[in-house]
Short mmCIF file of C-alpha atoms in Angstrom, two decimals:
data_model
loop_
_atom_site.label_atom_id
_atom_site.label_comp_id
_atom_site.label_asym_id
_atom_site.label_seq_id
_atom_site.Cartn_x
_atom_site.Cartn_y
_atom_site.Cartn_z
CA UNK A 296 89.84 32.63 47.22
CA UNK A 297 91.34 33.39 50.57
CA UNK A 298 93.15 36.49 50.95
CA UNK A 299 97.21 35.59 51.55
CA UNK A 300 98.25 34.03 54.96
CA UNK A 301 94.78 32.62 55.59
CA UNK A 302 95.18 28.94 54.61
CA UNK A 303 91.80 26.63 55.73
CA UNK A 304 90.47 23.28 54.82
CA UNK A 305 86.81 23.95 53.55
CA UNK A 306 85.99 20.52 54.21
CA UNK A 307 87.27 20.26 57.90
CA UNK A 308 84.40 20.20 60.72
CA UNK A 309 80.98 20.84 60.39
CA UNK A 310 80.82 24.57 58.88
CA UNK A 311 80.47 23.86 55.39
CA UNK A 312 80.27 20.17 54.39
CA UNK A 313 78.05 19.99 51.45
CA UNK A 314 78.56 20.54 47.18
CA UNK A 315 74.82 21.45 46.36
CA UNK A 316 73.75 21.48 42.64
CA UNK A 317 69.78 22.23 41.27
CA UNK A 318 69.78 21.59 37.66
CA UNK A 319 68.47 24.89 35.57
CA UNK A 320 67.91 23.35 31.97
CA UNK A 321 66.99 19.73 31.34
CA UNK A 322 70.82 17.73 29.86
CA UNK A 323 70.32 16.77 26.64
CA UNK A 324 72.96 14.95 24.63
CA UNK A 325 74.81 13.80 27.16
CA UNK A 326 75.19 9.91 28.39
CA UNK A 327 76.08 11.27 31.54
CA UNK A 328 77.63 14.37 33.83
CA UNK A 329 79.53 14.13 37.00
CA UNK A 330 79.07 17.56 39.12
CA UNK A 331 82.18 18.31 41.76
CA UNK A 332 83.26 20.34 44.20
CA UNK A 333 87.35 20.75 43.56
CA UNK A 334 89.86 23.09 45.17
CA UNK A 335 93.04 24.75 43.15
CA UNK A 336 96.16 26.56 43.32
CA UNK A 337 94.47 29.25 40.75
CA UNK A 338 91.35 31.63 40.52
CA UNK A 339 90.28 29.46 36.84
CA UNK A 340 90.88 26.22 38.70
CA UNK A 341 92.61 24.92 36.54
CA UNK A 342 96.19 24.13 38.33
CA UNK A 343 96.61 21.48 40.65
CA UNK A 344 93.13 20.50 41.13
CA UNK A 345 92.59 17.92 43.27
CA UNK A 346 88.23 16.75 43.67
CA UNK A 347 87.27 17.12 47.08
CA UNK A 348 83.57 16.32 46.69
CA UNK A 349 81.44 14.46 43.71
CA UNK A 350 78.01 13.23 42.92
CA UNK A 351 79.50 10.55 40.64
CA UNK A 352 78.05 9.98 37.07
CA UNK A 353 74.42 10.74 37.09
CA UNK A 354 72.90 9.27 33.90
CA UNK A 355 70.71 12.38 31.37
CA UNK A 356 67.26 10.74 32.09
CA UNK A 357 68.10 12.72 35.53
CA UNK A 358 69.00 15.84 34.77
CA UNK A 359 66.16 17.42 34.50
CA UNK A 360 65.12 20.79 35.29
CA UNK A 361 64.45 21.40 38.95
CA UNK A 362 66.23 18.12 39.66
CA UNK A 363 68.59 18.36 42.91
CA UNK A 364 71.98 17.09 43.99
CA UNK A 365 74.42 16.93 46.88
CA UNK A 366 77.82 16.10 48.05
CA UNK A 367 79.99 15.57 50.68
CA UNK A 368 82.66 17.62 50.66
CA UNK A 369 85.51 15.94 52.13
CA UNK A 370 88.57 17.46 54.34
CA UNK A 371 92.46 17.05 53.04
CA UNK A 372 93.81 15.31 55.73
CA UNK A 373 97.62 16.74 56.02
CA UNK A 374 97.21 19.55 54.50
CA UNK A 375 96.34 23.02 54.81
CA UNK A 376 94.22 23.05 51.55
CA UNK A 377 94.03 25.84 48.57
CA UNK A 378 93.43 29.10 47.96
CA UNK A 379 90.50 28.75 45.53
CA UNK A 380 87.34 26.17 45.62
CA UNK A 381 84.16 25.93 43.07
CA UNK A 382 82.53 23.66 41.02
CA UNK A 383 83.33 21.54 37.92
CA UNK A 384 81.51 19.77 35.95
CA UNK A 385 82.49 16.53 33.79
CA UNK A 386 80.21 15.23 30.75
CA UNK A 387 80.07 11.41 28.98
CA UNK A 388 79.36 11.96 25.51
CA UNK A 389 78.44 15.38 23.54
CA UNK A 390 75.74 17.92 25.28
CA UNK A 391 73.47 20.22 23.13
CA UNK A 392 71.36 21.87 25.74
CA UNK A 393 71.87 22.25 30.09
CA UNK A 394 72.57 24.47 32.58
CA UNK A 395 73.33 23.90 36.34
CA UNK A 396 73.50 25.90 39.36
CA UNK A 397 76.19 25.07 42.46
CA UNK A 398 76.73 26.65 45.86
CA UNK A 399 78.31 25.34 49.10
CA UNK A 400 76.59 25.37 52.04
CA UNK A 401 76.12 23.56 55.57
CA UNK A 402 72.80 21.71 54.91
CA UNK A 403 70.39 21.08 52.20
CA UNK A 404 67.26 20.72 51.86
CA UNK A 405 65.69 17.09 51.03
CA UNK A 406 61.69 18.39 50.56
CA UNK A 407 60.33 15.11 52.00
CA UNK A 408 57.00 16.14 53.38
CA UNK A 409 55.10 13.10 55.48
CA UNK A 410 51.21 13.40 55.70
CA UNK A 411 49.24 14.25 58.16
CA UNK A 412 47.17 11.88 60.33
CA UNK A 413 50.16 9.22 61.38
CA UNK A 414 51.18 8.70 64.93
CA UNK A 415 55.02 8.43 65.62
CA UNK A 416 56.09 5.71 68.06
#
């Protein structure tokens, strides 16, 4: 969280603008699982959270291990934002196995490679 008196909007200019998630252990179970980025008035984020990023339902057959995902992470327009930020994640149905990873970050990487050989025009 920030330390008191310094107030910022995560999601404001270019700095850091993306929720990136790499799923660790294949989703079983599941029918679904949103991943988000939220923001909160407390460290277990769990008071006044409001979303400020989301991938949206992604359906199991996806969540495989290795399998990548991003999101915008939006600015609060009129406000001054929260202390705390992190990641939440939302499952349809019952899980019995998964794992994900998030971090925040100003880019991401999209690993599309072109071959060699082609002209550009």
């Amino acid at each position: 969280g920030n330390p008191t008196g310094q107030v910022r909007d995560i999601g404001a200019g270019s700095s850091y603008a993306f929720g990136r998630f790499e799923v660790v252990t294949a989703f079983t179970g599941l029918t679904a699982l949103e991943m988000q980025i939220v923001t909160a008035d407390d460290a277990a984020l769990s008071t006044n959270v409001k979303v400020i990023g989301t991938t949206g339902a992604i359906a199991v057959a996806s969540l495989t291990a290795g399998a990548r995902f991003v999101c915008d992470i939006n600015p609060v327009i009129g406000s001054k934002g929260q202390r705390y930020i992190g990641a939440r994640y939302v499952p349809t149905g019952t899980g019995t196995a998964g794992a994900a990873y998030a971090d925040i970050g100003p880019d991401y990487e999209d690993a599309k490679y072109y071959p060699s050989g082609f002209a550009v025009l």
